[in-house]
CSV table of C-alpha atoms in Angstrom, one decimal:
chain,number,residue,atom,x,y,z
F,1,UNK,CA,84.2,197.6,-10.3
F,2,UNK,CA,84.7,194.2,-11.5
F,3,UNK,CA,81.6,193.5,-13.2
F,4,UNK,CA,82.6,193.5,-16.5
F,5,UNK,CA,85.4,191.5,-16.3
F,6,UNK,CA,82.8,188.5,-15.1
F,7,UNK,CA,83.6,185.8,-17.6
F,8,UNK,CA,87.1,186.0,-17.2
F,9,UNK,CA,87.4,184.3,-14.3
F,10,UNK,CA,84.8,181.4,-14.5
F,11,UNK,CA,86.0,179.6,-17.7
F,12,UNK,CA,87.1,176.7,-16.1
F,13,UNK,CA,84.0,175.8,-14.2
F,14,UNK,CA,81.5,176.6,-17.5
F,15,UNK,CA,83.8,174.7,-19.6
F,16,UNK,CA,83.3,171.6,-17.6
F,17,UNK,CA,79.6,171.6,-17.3
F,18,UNK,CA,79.3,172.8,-21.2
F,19,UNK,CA,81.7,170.1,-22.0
F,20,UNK,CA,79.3,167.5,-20.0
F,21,UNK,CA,75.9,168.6,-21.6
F,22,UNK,CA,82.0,198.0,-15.2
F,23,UNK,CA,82.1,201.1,-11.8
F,24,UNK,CA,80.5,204.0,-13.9
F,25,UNK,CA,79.6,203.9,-17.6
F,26,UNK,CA,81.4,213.2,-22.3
F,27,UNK,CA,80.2,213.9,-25.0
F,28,UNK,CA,83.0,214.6,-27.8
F,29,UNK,CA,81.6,216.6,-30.6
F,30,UNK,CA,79.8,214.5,-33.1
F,31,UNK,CA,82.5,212.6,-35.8
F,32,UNK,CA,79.6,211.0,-37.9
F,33,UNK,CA,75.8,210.9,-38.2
F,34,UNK,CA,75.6,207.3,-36.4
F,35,UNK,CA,71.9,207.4,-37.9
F,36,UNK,CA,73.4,206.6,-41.6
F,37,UNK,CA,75.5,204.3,-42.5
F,38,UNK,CA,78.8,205.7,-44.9
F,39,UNK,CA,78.5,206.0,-48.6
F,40,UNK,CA,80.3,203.1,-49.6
F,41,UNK,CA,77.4,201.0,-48.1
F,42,UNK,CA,75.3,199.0,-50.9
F,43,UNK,CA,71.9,198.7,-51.9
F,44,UNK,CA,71.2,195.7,-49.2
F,45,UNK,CA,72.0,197.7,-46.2
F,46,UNK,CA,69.4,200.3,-47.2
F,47,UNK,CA,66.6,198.1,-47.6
F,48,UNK,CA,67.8,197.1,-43.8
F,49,UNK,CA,64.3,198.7,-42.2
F,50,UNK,CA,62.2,196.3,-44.2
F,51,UNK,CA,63.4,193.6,-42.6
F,52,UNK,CA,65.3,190.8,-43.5
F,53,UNK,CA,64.0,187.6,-43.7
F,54,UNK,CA,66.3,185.2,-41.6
F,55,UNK,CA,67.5,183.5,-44.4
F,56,UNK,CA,69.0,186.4,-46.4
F,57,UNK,CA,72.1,187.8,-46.0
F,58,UNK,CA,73.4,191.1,-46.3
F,59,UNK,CA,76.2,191.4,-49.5
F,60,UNK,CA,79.7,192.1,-48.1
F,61,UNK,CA,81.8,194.3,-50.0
F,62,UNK,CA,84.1,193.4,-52.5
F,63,UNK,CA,87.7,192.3,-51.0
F,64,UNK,CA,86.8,193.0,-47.5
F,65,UNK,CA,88.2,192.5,-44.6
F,66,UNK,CA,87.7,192.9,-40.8
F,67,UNK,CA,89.4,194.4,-37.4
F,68,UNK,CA,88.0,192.9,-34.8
F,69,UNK,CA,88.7,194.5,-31.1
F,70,UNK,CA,88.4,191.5,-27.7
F,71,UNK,CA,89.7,191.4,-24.7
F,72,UNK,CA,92.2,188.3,-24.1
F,73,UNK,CA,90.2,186.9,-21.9
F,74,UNK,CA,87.1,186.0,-24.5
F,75,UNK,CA,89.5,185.8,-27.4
F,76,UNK,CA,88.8,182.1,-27.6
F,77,UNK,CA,85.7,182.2,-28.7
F,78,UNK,CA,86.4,184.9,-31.2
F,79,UNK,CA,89.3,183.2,-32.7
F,80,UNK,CA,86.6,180.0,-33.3
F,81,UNK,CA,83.7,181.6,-34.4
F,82,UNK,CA,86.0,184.2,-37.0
F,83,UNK,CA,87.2,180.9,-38.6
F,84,UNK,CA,83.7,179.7,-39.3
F,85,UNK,CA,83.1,183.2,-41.0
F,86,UNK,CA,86.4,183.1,-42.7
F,87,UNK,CA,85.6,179.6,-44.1
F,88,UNK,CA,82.1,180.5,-45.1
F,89,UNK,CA,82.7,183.9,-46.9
F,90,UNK,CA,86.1,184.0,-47.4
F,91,UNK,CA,86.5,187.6,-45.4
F,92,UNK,CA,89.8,187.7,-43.4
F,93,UNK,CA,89.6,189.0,-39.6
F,94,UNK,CA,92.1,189.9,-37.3
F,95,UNK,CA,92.6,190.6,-34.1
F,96,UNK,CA,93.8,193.5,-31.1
F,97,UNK,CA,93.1,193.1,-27.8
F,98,UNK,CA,91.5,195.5,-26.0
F,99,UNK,CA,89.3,195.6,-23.3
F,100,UNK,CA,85.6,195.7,-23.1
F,101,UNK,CA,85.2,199.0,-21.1
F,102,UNK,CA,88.1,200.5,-23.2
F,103,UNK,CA,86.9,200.4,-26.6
F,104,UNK,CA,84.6,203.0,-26.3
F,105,UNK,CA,87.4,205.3,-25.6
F,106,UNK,CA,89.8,204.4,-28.1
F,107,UNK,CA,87.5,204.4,-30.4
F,108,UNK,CA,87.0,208.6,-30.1
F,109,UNK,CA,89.8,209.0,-31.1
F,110,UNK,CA,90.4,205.7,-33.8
F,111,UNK,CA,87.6,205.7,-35.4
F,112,UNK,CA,87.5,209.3,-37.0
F,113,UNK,CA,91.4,208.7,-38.0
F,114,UNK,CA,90.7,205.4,-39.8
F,115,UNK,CA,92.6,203.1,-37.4
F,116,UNK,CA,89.3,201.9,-35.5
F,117,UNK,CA,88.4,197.6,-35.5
F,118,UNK,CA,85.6,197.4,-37.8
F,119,UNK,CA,83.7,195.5,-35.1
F,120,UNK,CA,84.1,196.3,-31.4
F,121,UNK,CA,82.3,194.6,-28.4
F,122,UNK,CA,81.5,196.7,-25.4
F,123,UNK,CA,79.4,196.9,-22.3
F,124,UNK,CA,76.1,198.6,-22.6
F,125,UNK,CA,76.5,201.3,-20.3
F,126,UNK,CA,78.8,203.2,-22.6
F,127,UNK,CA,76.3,203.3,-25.5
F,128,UNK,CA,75.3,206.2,-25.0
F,129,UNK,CA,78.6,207.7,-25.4
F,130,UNK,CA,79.3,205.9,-28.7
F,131,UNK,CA,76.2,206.8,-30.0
F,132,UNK,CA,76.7,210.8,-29.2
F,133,UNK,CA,80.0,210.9,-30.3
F,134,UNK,CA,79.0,209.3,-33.8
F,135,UNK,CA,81.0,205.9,-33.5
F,136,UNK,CA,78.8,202.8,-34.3
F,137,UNK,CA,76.3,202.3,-37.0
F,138,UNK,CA,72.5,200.8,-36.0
F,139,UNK,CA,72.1,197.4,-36.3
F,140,UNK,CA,69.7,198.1,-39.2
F,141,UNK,CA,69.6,194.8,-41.3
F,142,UNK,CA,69.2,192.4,-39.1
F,143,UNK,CA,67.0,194.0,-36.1
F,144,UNK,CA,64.7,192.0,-37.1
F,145,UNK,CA,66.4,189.2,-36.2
F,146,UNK,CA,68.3,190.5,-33.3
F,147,UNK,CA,65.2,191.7,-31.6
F,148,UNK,CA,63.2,188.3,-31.9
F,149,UNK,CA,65.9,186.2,-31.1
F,150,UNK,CA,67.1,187.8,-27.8
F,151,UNK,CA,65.9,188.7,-24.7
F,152,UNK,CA,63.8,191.5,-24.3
F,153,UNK,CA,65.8,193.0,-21.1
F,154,UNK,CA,69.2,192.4,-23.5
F,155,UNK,CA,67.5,194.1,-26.9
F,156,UNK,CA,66.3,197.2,-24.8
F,157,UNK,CA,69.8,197.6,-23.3
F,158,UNK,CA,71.4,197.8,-26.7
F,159,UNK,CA,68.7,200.4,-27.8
F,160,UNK,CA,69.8,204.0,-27.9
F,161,UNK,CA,67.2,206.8,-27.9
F,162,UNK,CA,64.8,203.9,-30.0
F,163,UNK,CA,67.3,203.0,-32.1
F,164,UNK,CA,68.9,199.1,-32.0
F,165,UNK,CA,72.7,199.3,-32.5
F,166,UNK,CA,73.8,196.1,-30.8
F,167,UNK,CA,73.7,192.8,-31.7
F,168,UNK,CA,73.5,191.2,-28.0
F,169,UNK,CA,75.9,188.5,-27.4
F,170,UNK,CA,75.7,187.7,-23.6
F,171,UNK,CA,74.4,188.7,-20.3
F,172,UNK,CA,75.3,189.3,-16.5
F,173,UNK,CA,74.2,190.4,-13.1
F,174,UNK,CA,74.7,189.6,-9.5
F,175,UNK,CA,72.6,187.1,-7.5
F,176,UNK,CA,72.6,185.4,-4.1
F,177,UNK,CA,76.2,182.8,-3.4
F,178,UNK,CA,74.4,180.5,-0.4
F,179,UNK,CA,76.8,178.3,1.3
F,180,UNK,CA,75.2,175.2,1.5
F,181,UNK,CA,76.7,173.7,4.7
F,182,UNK,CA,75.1,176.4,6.9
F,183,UNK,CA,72.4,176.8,5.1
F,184,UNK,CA,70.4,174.4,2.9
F,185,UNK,CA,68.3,176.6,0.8
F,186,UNK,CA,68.2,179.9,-0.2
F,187,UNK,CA,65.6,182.4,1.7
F,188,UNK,CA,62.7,183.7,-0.7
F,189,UNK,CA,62.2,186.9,1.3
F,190,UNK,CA,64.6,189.1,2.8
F,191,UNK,CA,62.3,188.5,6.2
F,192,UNK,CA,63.5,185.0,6.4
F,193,UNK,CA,67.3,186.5,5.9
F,194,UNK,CA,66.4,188.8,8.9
F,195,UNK,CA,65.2,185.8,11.1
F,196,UNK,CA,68.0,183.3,9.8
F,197,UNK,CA,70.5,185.8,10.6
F,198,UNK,CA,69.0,186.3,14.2
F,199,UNK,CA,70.0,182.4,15.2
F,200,UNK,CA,73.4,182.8,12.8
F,201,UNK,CA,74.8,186.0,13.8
F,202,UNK,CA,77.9,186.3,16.1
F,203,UNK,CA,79.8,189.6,15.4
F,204,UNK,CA,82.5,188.7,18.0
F,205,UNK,CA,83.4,185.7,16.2
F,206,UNK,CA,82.8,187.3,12.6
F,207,UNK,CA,79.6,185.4,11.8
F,208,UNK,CA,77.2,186.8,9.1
F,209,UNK,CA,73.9,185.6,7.8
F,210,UNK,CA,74.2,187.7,4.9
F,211,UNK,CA,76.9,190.6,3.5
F,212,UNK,CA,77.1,192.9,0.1
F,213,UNK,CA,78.8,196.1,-0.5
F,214,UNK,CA,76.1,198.1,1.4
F,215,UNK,CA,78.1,201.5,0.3
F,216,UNK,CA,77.9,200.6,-3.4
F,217,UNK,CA,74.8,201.6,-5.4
F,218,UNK,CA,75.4,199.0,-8.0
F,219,UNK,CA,74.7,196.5,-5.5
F,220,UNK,CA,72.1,198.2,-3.4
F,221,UNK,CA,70.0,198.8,-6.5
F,222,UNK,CA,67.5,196.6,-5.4
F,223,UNK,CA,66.0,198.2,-2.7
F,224,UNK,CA,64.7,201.5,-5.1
F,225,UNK,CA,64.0,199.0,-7.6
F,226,UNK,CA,61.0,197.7,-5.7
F,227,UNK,CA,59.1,201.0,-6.3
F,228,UNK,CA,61.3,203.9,-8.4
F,229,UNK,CA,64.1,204.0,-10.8
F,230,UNK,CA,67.0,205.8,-11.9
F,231,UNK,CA,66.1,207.6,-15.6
F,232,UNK,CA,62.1,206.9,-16.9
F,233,UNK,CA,61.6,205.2,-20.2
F,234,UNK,CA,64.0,202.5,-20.1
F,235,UNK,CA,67.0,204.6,-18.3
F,236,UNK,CA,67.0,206.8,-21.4
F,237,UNK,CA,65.2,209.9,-20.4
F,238,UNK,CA,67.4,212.3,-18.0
F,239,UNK,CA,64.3,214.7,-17.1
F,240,UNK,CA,62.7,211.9,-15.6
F,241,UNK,CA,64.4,210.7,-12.2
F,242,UNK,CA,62.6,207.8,-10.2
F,243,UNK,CA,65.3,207.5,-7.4
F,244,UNK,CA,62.8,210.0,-4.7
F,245,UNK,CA,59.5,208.5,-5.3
F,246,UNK,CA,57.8,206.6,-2.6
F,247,UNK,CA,58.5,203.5,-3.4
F,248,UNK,CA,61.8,204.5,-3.4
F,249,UNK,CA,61.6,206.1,-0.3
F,250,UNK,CA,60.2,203.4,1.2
F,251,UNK,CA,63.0,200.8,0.1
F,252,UNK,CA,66.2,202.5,1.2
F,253,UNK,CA,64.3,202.4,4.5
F,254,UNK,CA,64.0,199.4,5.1
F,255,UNK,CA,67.6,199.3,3.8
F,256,UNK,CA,68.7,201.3,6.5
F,257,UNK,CA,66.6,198.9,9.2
F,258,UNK,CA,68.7,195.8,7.9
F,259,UNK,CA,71.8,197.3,9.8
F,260,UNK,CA,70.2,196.4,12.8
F,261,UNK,CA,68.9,193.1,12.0
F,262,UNK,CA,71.4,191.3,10.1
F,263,UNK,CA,74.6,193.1,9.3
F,264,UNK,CA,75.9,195.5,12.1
F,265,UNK,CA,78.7,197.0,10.4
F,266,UNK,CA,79.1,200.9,8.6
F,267,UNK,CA,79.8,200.5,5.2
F,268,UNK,CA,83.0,201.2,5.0
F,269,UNK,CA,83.8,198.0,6.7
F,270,UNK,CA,82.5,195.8,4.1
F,271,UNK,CA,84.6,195.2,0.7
F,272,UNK,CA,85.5,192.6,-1.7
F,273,UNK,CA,88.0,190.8,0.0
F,274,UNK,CA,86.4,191.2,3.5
F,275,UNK,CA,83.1,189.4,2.1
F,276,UNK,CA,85.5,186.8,0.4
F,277,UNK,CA,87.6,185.9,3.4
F,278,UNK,CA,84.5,185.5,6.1
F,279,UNK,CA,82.3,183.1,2.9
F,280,UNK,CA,85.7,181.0,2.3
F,281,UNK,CA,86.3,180.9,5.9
F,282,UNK,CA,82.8,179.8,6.6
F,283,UNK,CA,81.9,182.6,8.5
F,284,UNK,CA,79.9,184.4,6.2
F,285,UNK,CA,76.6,182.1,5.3
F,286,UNK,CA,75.4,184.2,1.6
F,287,UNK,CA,76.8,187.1,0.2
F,288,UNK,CA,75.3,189.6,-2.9
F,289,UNK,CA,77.6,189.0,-5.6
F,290,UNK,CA,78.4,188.4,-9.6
F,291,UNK,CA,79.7,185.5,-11.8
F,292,UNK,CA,83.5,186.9,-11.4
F,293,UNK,CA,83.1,185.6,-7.9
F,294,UNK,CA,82.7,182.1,-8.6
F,295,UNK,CA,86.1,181.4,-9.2
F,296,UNK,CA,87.5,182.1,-6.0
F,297,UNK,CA,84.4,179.8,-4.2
F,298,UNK,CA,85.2,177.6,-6.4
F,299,UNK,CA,88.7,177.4,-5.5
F,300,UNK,CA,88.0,178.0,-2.3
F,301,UNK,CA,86.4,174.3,-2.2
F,302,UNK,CA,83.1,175.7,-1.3
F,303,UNK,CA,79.5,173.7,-2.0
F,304,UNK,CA,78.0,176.8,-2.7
F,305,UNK,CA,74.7,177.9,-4.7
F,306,UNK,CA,73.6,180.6,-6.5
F,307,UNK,CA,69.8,182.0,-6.2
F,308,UNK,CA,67.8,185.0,-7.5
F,309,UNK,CA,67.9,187.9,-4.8
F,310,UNK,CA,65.6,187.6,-1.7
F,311,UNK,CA,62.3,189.4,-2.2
F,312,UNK,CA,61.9,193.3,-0.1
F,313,UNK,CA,58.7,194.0,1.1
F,314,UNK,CA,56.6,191.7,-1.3
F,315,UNK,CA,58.6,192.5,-4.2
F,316,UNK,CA,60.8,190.8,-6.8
F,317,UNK,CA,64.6,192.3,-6.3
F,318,UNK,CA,65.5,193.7,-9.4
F,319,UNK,CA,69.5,193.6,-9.3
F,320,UNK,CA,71.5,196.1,-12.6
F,321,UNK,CA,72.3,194.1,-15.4
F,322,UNK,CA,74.9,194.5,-18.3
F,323,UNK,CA,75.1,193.3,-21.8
F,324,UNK,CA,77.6,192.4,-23.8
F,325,UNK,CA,77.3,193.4,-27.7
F,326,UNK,CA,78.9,193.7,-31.0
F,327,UNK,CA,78.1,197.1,-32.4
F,328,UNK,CA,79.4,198.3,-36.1
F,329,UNK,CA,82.3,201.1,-36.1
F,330,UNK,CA,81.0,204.1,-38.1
F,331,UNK,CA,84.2,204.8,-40.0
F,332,UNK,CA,84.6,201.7,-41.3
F,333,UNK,CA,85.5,200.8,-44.7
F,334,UNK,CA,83.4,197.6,-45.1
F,335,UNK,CA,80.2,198.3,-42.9
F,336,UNK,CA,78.4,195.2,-44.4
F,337,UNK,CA,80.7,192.7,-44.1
F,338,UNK,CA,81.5,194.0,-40.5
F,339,UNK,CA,77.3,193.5,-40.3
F,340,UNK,CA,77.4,190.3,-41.3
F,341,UNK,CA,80.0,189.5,-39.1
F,342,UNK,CA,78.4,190.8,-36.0
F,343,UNK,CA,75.1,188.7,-36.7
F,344,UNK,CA,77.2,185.6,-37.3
F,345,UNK,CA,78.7,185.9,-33.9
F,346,UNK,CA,75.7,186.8,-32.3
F,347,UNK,CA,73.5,183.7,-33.1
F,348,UNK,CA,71.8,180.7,-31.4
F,349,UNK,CA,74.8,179.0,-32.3
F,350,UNK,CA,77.5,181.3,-31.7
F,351,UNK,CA,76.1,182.0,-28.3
F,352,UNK,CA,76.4,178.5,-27.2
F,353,UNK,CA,80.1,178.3,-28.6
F,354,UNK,CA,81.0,181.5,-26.7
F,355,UNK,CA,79.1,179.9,-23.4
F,356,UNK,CA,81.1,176.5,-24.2
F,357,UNK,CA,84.5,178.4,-24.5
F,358,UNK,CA,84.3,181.0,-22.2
F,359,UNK,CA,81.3,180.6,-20.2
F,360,UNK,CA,79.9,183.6,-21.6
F,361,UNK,CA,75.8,183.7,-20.5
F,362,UNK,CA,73.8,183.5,-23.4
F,363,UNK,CA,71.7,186.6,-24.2
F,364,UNK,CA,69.9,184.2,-27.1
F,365,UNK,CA,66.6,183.0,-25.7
F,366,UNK,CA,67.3,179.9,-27.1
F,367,UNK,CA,70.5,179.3,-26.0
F,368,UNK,CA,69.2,180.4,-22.8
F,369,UNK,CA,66.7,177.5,-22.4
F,370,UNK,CA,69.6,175.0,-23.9
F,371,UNK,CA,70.3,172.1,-21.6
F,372,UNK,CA,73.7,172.6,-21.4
F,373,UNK,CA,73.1,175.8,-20.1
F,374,UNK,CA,70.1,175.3,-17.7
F,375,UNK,CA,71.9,172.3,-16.5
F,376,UNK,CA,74.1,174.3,-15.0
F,377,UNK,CA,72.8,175.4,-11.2
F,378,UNK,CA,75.3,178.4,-11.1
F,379,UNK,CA,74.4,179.9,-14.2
F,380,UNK,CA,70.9,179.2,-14.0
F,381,UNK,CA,70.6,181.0,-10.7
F,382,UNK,CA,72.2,184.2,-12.4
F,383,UNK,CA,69.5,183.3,-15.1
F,384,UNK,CA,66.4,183.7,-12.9
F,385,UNK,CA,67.8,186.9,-11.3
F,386,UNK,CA,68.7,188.6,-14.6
F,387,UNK,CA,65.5,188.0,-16.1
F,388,UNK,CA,64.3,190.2,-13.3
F,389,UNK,CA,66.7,192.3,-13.7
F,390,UNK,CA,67.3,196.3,-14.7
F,391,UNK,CA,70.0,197.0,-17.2
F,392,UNK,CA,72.2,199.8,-16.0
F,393,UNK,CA,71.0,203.3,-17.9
F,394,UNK,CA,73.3,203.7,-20.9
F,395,UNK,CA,72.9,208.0,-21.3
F,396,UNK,CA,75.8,209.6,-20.5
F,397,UNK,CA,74.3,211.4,-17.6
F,398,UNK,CA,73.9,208.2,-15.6
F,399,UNK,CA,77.9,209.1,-14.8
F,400,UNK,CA,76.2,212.2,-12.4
F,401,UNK,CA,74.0,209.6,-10.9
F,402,UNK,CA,76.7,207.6,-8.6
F,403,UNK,CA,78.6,210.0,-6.3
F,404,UNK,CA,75.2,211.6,-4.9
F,405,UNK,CA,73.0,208.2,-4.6
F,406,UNK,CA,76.0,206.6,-3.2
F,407,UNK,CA,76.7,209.4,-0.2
F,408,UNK,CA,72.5,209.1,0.2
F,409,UNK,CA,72.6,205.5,0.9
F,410,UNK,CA,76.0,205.6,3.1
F,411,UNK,CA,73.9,208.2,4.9
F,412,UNK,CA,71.1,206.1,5.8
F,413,UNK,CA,73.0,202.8,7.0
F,414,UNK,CA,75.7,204.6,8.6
F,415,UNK,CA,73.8,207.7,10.3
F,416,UNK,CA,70.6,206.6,10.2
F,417,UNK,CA,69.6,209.7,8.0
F,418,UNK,CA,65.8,210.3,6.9
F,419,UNK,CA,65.6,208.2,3.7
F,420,UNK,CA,63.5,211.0,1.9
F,421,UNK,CA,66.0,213.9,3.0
F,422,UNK,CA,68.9,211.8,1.7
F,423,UNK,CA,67.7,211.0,-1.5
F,424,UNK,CA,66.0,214.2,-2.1
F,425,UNK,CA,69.7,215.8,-1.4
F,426,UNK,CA,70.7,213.0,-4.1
F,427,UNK,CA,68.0,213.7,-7.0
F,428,UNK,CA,68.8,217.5,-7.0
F,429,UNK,CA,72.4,217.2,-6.5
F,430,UNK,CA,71.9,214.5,-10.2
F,431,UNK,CA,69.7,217.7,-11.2
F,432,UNK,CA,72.1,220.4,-11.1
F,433,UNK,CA,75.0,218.4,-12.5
F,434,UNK,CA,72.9,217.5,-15.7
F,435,UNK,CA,71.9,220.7,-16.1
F,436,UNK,CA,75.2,222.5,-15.5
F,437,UNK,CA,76.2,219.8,-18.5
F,438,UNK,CA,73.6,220.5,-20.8
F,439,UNK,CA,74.4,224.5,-20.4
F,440,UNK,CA,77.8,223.6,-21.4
F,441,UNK,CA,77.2,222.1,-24.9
């Protein structure tokens, strides 16, 4: 899955209009208490719960200095914003790139033996393992902060079993790429995708009115979205599976009906490079996508747009969402001045450098709502969706979740399969493989 390497591949087009202004997410046995911070923390950081007012700062210890783990691609921004720190408290940082969606990982196993970055930035979905296997610290001083400043759907993402360990740094999702010469506007309702693709269509010639990867739950999210879920209280709780209620039901069948109507193809005729080829081509008139698509458009020469997700039967289209966030190694040596760095770089300010550098969307209401940013139709398009948007459950046992809802929706659009027979085949098959993992602890 390419979602989290979104950024990546869009700096140049964000850098000109700032300028002008993962697929799947164990359990290892626990290394630390990630409820308390190490001994060598001071007095500051266990005042943390009474909230810091925004002006104060946490104390840093005493000849510290930081490891900081980023991924080449958003280095930039890293390397700008440490020198600001470095120049304001005089705390050294260096770097090793790794990748987002690797840190986790290497952190098991470099954390516990000293040789984990002090701060590392990951996606959300692999919270939940960092926080069972012991490896980051809550973000304790300045939640306060962090939770006021940034978007609700962002804070909750970064919010393990009611505890805030992120401090949210930027935001992504997929939306709807239009392209403009064959068709103005983007449709509000997936009915008027259905009755634009009926005058559009031409499978012998390759003409679509709309494509996404059909056979991918990530991207065909939506349709349970618009009345079940995947885990109950904010993806968090594994007992309680939405993805077999009614509403749910009643979504994937109208999934299935769209086969007919607008995209007449089994699923495992629709990829990546297919959907690119027929939209560069000019074949293909809006396709389901994220931000690390805009590249290739854009190269492409393509007037293109990007809108929030049709509506499906009456109701908003919530798409998955990810978060980007600094979170505090455990192990650590200097957990306050790793803190203080994280907060730094996770500001108003720091946002809008990281979104002027990289193109990194802001997770920062504020920087949000910043003209350079909502000047910007691309981003602001992938802005309206998120904001409607569901971030990806971040327990561990959302890895037993995509094999079986996958097959249930490749079921339905291929075979035409009873949408409640499918997913009820799905929810117990997620059943037995969280329980045959909770026996085994």
């Amino acid at each position: 899955m390419k979602k989290w390497f979104v950024m990546s591949l869009i700096v140049a087009l964000f850098i000109v209009s700032a300028c002008g202004g993962s697929n799947n997410g164990g359990k290892t046995e626990n290394a630390a208490d990630a409820t308390n911070a190490p001994a060598n923390t001071n007095n500051t950081a266990g005042n943390a719960n009474e909230g810091a007012a925004a002006s104060e700062e946490i104390t840093p210890e005493e000849g510290a200095s930081l490891l900081v783990w980023e991924s080449k691609e958003e280095r930039p921004f890293v390397e700008a914003i440490a020198k600001e720190f470095t120049e304001k408290y005089g705390i050294e940082i260096k770097f090793e790139e790794i990748g987002a969606g690797d840190q986790v990982n290497k952190l098991v196993t470099d954390g516990p033996a000293g040789l984990g970055a002090d701060v590392v930035l990951f996606p959300h979905d692999n919270l939940g393992k960092a926080v069972t296997a012991g490896l980051v610290l809550p973000n304790d001083y300045y939640e306060e902060q962090s939770k006021s400043a940034n978007s609700e759907i962002a804070v909750n993402a970064v919010t393990y079993d009611g505890v805030l360990y992120g401090y949210p740094r930027s935001v992504e999702t997929y939306a709807l790429f239009y392209n403009k010469a064959l068709i103005k506007e983007a449709p509000k309702t997936f009915e008027e995708v259905v009755e634009f693709s009926k005058t559009f269509n031409d499978t012998k010639n390759n003409k679509y009115g709309l494509m996404w990867d059909v056979g991918n739950f990530y991207f065909s999210y939506p349709f349970i979205s618009t009345g079940g879920y995947v885990y109950g209280d904010n993806g968090q709780n594994k007992d309680d599976i939405g993805l077999n209620t009614e509403g749910a039901i009643n979504g994937l069948k109208y999934y299935g009906s769209l086969k007919d109507s607008i995209l007449p193809l089994n699923s495992g005729d629709i990829n990546y490079d297919i959907k690119k080829g027929l939209f560069t081509g000019g074949t293909l008139a809006m396709d389901i996508n994220g931000p690390w698509t805009i590249g290739d458009y854009k190269n492409a020469g393509i007037d293109f747009g990007v809108a929030p997700l049709p509506s499906i039967n009456g109701q908003p289209a919530s798409s998955f969402s990810g978060i980007k966030a600094w979170y505090v190694n455990s192990f650590s040596k200097y957990p306050n001045a790793a803190r203080l760095f994280s907060y730094f770089a996770s500001t108003k300010e720091a946002q809008l450098k990281n979104f002027e550098l990289t193109g990194a969307i802001p997770a920062n209401n504020e920087a949000a709502a910043d003209p350079a940013v909502q000047g910007n139709e691309i981003v602001k398009g992938f802005l309206e969706q998120f904001n409607q948007s569901t971030p990806m459950p971040s327990i561990p046992e959302m890895g037993n979740v995509w094999s079986p809802i996958g097959a249930a929706f490749a079921d339905v659009w291929n075979s035409g399969k009873d949408a409640k027979e499918a997913l009820d085949n799905a929810v117990q098959q997620i059943k037995d493989a969280n329980n045959g993992a909770a026996a085994a602890k």
